[in-house]
PDB file of C-alpha atoms and ligand atoms in Angstrom:
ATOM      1  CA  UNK A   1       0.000   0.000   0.000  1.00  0.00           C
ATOM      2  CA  UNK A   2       2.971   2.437   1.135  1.00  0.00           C
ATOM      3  CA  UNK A   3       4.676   1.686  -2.072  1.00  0.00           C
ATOM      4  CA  UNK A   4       1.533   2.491  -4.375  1.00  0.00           C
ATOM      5  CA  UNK A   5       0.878   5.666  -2.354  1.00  0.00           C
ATOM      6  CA  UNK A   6       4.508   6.806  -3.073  1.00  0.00           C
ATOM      7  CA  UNK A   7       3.736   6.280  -7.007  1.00  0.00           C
ATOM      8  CA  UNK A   8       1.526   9.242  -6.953  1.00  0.00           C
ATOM      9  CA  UNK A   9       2.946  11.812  -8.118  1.00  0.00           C
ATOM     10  CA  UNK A  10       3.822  14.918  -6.012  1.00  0.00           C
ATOM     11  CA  UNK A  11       2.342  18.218  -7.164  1.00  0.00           C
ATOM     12  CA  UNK A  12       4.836  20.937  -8.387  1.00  0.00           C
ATOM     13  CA  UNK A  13       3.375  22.822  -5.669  1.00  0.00           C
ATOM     14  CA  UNK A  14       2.529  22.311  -2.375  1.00  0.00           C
ATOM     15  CA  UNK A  15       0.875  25.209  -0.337  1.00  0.00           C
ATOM     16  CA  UNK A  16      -2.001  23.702   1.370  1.00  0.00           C
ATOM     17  CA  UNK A  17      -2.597  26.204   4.200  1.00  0.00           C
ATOM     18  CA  UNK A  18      -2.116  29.278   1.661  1.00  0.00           C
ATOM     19  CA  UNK A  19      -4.142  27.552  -0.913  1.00  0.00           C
ATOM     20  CA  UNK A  20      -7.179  27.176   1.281  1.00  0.00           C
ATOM     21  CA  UNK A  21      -6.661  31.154   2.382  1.00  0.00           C
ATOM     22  CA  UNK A  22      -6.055  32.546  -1.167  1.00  0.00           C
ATOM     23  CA  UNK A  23      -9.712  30.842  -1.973  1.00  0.00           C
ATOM     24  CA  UNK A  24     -11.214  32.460   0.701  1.00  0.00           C
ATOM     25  CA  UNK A  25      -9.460  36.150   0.434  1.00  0.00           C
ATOM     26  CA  UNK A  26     -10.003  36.209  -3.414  1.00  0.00           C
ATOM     27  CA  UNK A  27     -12.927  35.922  -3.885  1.00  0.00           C
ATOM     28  CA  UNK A  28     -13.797  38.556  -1.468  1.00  0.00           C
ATOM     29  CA  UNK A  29     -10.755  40.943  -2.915  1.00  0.00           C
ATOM     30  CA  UNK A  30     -13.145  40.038  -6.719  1.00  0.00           C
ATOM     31  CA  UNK A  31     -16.393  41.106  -5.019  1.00  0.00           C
ATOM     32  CA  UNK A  32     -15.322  43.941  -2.602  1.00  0.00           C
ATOM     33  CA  UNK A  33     -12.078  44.879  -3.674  1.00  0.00           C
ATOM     34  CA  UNK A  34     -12.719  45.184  -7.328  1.00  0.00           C
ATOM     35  CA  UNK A  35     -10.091  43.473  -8.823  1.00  0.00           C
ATOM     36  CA  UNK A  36     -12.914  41.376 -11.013  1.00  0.00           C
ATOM     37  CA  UNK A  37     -12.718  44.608 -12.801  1.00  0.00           C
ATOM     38  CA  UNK A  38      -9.297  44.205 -13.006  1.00  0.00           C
ATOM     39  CA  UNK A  39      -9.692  40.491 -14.090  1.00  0.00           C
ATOM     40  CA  UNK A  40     -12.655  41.783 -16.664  1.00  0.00           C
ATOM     41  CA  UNK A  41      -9.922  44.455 -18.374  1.00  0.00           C
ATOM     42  CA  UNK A  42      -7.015  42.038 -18.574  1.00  0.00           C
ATOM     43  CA  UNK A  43      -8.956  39.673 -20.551  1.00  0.00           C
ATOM     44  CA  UNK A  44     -11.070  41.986 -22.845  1.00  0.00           C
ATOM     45  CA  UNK A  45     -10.935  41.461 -26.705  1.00  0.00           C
ATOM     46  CA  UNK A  46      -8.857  37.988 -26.211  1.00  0.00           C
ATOM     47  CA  UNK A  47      -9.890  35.648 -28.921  1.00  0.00           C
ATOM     48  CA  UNK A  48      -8.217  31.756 -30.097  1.00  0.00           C
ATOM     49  CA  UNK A  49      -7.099  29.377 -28.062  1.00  0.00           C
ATOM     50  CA  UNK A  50      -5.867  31.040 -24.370  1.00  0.00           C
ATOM     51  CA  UNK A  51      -3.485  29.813 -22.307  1.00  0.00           C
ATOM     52  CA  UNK A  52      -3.679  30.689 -18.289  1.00  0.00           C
ATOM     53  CA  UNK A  53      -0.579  30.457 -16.241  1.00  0.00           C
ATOM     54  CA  UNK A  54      -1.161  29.586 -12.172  1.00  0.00           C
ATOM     55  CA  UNK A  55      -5.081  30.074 -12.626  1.00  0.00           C
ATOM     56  CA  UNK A  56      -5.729  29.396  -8.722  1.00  0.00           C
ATOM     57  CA  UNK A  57      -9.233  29.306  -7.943  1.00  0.00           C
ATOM     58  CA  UNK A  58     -10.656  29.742 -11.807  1.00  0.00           C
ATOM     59  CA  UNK A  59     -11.331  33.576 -10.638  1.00  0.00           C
ATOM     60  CA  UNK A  60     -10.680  34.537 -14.481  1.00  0.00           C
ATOM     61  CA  UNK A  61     -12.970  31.867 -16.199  1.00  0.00           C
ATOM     62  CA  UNK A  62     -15.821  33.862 -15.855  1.00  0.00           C
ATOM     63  CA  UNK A  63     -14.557  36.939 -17.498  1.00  0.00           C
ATOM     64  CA  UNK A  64     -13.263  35.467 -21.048  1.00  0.00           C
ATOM     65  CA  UNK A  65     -15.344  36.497 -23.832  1.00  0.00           C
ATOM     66  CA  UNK A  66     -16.895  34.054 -26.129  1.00  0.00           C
ATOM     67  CA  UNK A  67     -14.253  34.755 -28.571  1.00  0.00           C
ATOM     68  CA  UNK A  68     -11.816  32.439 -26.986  1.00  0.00           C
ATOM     69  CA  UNK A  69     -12.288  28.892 -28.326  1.00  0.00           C
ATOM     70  CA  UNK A  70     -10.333  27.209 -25.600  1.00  0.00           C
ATOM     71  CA  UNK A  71      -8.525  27.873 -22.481  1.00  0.00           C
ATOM     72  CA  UNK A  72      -5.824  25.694 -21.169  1.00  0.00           C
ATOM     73  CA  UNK A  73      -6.093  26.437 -17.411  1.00  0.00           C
ATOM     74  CA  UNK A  74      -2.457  25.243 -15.324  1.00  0.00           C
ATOM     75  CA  UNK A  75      -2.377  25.125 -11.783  1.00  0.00           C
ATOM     76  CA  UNK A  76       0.077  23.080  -9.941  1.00  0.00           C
ATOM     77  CA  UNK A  77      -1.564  23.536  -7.072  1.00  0.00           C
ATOM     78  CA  UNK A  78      -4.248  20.659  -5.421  1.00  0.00           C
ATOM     79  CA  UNK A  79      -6.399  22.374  -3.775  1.00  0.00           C
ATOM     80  CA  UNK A  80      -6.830  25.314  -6.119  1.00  0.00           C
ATOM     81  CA  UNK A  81      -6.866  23.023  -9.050  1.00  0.00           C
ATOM     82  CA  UNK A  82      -9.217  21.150  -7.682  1.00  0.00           C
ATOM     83  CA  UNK A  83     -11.451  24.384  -7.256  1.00  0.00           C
ATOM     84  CA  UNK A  84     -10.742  25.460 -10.897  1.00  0.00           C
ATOM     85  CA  UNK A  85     -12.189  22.528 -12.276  1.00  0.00           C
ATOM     86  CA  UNK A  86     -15.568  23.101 -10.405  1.00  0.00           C
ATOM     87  CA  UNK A  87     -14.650  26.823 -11.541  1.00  0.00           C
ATOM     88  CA  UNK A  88     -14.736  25.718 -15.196  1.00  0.00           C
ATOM     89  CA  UNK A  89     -17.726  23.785 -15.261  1.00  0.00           C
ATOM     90  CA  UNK A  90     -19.823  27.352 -15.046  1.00  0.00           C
ATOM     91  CA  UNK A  91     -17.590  29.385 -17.291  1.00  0.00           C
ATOM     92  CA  UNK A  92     -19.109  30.208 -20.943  1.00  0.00           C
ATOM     93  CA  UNK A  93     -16.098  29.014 -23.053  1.00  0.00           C
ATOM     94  CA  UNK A  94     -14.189  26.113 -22.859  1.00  0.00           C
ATOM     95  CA  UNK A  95     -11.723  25.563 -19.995  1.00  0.00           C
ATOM     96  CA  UNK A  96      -9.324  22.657 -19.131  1.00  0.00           C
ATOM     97  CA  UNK A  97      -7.657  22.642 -16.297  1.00  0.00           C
ATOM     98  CA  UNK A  98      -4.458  20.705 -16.152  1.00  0.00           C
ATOM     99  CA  UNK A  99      -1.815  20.409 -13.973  1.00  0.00           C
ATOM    100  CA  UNK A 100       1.643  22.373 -14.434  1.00  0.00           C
ATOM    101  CA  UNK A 101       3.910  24.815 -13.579  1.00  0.00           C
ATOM    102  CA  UNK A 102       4.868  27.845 -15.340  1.00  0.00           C
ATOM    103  CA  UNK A 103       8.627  26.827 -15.715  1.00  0.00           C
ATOM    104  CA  UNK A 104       7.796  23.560 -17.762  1.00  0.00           C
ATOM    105  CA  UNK A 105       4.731  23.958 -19.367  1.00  0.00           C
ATOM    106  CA  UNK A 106       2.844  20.439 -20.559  1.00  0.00           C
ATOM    107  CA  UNK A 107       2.200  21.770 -23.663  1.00  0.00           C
ATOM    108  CA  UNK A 108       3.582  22.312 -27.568  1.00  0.00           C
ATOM    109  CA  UNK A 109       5.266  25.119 -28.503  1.00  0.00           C
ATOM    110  CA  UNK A 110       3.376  27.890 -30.273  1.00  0.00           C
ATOM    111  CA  UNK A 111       0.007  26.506 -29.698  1.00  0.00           C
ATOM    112  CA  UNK A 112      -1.880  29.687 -28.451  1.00  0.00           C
ATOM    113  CA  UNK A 113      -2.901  32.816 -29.881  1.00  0.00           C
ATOM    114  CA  UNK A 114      -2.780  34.492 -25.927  1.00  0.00           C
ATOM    115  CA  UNK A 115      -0.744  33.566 -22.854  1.00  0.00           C
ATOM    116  CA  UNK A 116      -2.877  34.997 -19.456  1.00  0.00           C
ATOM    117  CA  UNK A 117      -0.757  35.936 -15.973  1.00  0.00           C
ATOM    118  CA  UNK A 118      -2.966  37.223 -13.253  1.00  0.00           C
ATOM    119  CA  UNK A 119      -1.147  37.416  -9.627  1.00  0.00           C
ATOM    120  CA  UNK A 120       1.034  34.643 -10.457  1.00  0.00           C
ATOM    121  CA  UNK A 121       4.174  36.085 -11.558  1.00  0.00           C
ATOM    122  CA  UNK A 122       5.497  37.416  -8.457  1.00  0.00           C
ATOM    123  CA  UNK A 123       5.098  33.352  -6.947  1.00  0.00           C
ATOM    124  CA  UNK A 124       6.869  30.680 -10.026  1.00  0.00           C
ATOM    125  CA  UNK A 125       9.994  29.989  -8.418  1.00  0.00           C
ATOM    126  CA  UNK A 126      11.823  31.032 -11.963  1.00  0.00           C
ATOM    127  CA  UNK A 127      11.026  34.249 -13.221  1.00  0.00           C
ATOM    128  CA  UNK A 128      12.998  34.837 -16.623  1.00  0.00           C
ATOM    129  CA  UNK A 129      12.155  30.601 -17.039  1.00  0.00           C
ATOM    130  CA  UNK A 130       8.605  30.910 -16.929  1.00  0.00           C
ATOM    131  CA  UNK A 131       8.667  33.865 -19.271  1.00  0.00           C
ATOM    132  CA  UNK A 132      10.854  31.903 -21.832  1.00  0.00           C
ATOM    133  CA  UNK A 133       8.260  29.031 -21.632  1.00  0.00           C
ATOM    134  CA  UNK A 134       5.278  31.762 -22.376  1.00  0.00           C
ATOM    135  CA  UNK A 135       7.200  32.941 -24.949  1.00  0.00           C
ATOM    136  CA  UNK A 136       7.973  29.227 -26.003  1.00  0.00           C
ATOM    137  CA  UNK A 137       4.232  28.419 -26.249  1.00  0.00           C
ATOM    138  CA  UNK A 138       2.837  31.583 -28.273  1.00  0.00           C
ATOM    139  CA  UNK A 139       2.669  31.839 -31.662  1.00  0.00           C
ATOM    140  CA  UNK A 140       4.572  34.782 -33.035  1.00  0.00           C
ATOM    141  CA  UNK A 141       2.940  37.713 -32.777  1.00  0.00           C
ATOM    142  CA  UNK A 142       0.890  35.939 -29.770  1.00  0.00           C
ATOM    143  CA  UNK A 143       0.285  38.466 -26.840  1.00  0.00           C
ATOM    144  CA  UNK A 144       0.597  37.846 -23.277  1.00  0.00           C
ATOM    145  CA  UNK A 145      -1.784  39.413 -21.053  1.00  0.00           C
ATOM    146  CA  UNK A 146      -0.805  40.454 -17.275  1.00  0.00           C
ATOM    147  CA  UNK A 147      -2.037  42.142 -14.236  1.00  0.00           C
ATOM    148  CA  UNK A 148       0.832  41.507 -11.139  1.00  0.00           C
ATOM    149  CA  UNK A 149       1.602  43.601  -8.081  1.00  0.00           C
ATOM    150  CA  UNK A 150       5.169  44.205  -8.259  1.00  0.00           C
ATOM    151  CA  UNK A 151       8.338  46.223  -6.900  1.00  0.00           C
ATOM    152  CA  UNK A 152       7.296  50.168  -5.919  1.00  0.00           C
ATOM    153  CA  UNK A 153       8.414  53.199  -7.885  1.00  0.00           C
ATOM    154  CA  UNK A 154       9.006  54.512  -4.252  1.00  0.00           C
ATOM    155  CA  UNK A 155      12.405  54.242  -2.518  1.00  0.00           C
ATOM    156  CA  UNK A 156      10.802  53.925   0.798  1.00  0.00           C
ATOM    157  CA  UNK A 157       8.372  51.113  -0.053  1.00  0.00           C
ATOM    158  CA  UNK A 158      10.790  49.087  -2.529  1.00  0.00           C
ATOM    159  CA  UNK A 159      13.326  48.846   0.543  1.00  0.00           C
ATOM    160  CA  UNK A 160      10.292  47.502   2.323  1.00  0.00           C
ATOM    161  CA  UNK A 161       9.103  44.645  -0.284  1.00  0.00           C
ATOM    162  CA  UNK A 162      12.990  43.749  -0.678  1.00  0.00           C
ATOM    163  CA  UNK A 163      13.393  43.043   3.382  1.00  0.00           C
ATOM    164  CA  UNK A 164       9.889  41.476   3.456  1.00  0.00           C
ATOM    165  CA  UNK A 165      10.757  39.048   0.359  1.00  0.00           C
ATOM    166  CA  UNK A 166      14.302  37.914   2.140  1.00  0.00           C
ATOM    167  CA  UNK A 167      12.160  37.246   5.113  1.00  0.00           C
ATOM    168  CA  UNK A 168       8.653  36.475   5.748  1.00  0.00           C
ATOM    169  CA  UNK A 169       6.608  37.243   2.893  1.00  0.00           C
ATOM    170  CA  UNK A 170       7.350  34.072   0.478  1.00  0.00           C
ATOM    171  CA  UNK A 171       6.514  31.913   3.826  1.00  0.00           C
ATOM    172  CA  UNK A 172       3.370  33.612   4.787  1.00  0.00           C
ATOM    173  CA  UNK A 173       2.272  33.643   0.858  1.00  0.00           C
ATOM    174  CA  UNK A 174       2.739  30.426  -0.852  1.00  0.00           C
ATOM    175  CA  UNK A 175       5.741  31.940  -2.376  1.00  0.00           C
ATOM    176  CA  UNK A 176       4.932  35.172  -3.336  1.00  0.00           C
ATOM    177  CA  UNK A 177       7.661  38.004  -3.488  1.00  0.00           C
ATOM    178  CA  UNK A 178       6.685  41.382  -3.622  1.00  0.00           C
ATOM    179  CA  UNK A 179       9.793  43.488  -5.226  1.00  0.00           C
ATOM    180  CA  UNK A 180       9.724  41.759  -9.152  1.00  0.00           C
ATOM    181  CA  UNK A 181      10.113  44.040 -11.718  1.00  0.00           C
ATOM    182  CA  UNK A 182       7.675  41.982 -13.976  1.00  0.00           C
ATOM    183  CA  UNK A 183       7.678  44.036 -16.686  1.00  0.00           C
ATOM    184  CA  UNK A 184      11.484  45.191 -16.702  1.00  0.00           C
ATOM    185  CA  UNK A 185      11.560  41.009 -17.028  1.00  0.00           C
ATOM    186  CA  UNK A 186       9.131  40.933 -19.717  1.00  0.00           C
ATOM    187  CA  UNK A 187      11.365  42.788 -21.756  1.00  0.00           C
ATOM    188  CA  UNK A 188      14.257  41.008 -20.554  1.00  0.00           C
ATOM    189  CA  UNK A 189      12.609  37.610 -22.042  1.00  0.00           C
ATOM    190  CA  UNK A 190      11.954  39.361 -25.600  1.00  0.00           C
ATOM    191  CA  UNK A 191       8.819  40.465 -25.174  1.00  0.00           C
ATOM    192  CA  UNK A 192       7.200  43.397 -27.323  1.00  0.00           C
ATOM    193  CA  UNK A 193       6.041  45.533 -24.161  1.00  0.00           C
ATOM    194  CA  UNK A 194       2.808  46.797 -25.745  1.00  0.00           C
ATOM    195  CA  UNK A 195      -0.066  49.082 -23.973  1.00  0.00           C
ATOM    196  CA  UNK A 196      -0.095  48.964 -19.927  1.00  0.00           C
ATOM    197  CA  UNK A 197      -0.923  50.796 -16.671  1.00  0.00           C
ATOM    198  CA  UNK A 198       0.088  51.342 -13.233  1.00  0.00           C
ATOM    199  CA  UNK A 199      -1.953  51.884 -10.834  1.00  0.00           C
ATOM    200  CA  UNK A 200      -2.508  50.902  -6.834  1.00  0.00           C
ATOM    201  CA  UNK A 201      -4.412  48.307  -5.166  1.00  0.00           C
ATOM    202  CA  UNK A 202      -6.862  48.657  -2.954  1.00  0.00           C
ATOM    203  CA  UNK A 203      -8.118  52.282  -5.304  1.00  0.00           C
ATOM    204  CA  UNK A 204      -7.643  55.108  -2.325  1.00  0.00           C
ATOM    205  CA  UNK A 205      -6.865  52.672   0.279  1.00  0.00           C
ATOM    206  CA  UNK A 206      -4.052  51.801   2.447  1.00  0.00           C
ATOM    207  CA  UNK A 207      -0.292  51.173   1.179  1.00  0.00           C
ATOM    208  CA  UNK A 208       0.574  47.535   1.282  1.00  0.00           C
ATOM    209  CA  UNK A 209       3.076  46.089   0.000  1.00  0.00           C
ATOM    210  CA  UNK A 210       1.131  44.189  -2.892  1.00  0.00           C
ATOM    211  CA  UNK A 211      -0.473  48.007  -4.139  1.00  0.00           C
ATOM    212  CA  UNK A 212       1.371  48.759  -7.183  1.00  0.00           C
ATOM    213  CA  UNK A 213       0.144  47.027  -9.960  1.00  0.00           C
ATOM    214  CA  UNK A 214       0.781  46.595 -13.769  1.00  0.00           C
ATOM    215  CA  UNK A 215      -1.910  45.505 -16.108  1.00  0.00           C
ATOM    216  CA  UNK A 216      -1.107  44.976 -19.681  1.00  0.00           C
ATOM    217  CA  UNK A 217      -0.136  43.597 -22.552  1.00  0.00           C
ATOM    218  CA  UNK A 218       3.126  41.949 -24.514  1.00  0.00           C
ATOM    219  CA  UNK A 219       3.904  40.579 -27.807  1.00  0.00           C
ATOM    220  CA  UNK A 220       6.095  37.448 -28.942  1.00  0.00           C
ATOM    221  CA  UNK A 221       7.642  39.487 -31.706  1.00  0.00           C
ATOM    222  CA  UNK A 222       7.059  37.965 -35.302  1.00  0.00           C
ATOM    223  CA  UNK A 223       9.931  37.167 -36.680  1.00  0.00           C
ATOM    224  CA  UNK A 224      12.308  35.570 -34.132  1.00  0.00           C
ATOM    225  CA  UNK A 225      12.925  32.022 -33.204  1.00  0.00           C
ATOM    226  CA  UNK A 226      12.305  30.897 -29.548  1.00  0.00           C
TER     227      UNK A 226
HETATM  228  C1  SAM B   1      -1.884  34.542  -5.852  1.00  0.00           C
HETATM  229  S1  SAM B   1      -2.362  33.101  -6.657  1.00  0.00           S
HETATM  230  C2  SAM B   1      -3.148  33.777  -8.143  1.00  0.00           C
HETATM  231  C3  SAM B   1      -4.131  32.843  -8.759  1.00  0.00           C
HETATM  232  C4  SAM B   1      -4.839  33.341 -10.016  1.00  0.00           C
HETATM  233  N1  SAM B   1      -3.915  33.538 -11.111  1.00  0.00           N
HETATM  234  C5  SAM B   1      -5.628  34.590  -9.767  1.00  0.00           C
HETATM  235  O1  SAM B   1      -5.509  35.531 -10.550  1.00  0.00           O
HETATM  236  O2  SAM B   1      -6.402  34.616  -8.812  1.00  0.00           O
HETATM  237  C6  SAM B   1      -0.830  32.458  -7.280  1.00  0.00           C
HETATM  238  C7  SAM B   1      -1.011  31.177  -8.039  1.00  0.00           C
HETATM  239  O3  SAM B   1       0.217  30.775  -8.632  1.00  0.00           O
HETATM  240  C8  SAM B   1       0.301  29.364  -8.535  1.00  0.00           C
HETATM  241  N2  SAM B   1       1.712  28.993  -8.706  1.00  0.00           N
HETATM  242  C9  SAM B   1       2.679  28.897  -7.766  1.00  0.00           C
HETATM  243  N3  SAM B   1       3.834  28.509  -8.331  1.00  0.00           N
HETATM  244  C10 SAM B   1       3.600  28.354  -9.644  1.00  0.00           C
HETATM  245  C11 SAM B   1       4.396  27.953 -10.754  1.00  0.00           C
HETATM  246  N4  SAM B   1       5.690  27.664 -10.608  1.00  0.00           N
HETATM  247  N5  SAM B   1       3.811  27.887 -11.961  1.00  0.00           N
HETATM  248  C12 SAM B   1       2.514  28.199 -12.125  1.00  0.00           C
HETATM  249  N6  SAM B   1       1.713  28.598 -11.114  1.00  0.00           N
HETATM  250  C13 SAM B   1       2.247  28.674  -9.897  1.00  0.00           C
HETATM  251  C14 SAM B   1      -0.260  29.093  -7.167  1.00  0.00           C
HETATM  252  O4  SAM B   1      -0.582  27.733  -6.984  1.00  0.00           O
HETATM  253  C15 SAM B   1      -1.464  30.017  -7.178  1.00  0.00           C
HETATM  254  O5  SAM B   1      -2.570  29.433  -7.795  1.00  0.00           O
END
């Protein structure tokens, strides 16, 4: 029995305890916090076949429009995966949740017309690995979509994230770091940066260290190999 149970194969990611509290807290943080909005914005005028790095709880399912043929939904994550699934059954386009992590994606390369990043970019334990591996599974000219919290434009708060993320943040948060320069990476991984905005989260409320944000988007240029 010990020996079958050891067959099973271990999830890229194991965050039980965080897992269970991100369900909770986001879907709250949709509904009073307005980051559905957020969600609604990032994923306006996708179309093709999608696919959604880290989608957590399924929070974005509900928000594709019926332009998308397909999305490929990974989650490493049990729990969450589990509650994507359930997630995708009432979305309005066609979601498949799999499981997989952002630095070795289960899938062919240049297979989707969109790559989607939502609060996830800040946890993969490889930053410029992940982004080669979006930029490994979009056609050219395929955009990727994101909305992160990342590293302050402010001296004072930067200094902040950077202690927090060398301490306790990554332990309290499944693995989340608060001082990325997402889209300084972005570029960094060959990205056309295209359209974005900065802004804070929560709107008029109090500093944390997850309040600046970057929504936007990013193009696999045309005419380069991976
Ligand atoms: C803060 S949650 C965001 C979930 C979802 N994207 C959203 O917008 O609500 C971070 C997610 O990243 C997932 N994650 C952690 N490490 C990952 C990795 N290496 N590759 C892909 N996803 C990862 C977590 O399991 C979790 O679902």
């Amino acid at each position: 029995m010990a020996q079958r149970d050891s067959k099973v194969p271990k999830d890229a990611v194991h965050h039980p305890l965080f897992a269970r509290f991100y369900a909770k807290m986001s879907v709250s943080a949709d509904l009073k916090g307005g980051i559905a909005a957020y969600r609604a914005e990032l994923l306006e005028g996708l179309s093709g076949r999608v696919i959604e790095i880290g989608a957590g709880n399924g929070l974005n399912f509900a928000h594709y429009p019926a332009t998308v043929s397909e999305v490929v939904a990974l989650e490493p994550e049990r729990t969450l995966r589990n509650l994507a699934a359930e997630a995708a059954l009432r979305a309005e386009v066609p979601v498949d949740v799999v499981p997989g992590a952002a630095e070795a994606m289960p899938v062919k390369s240049e297979g989707f017309d969109a790559a989607v990043a939502s609060l996830v970019l800040c946890t993969v334990r490889d930053l410029p690995r992940a982004l080669s591996e979006i930029r490994r599974v979009l056609r050219p000219g395929g955009e990727l979509r994101f909305f992160e919290h990342g590293i302050a434009e402010g001296r004072g708060l930067a200094t902040t994230q950077r202690v927090l993320d060398r301490t306790v943040w990554p332990l309290l948060f499944g693995g989340c770091h608060t001082a990325r320069d997402t889209v300084a990476a972005i570029e960094e991984a060959g990205f056309e940066l295209g359209a974005h905005r900065r802004f804070r989260v929560p709107k008029g409320g109090p500093q944390l260290p997850t309040s600046p944000c970057v929504l936007g988007v990013a193009r696999r240029p045309q005419d380069t190999d991976r």
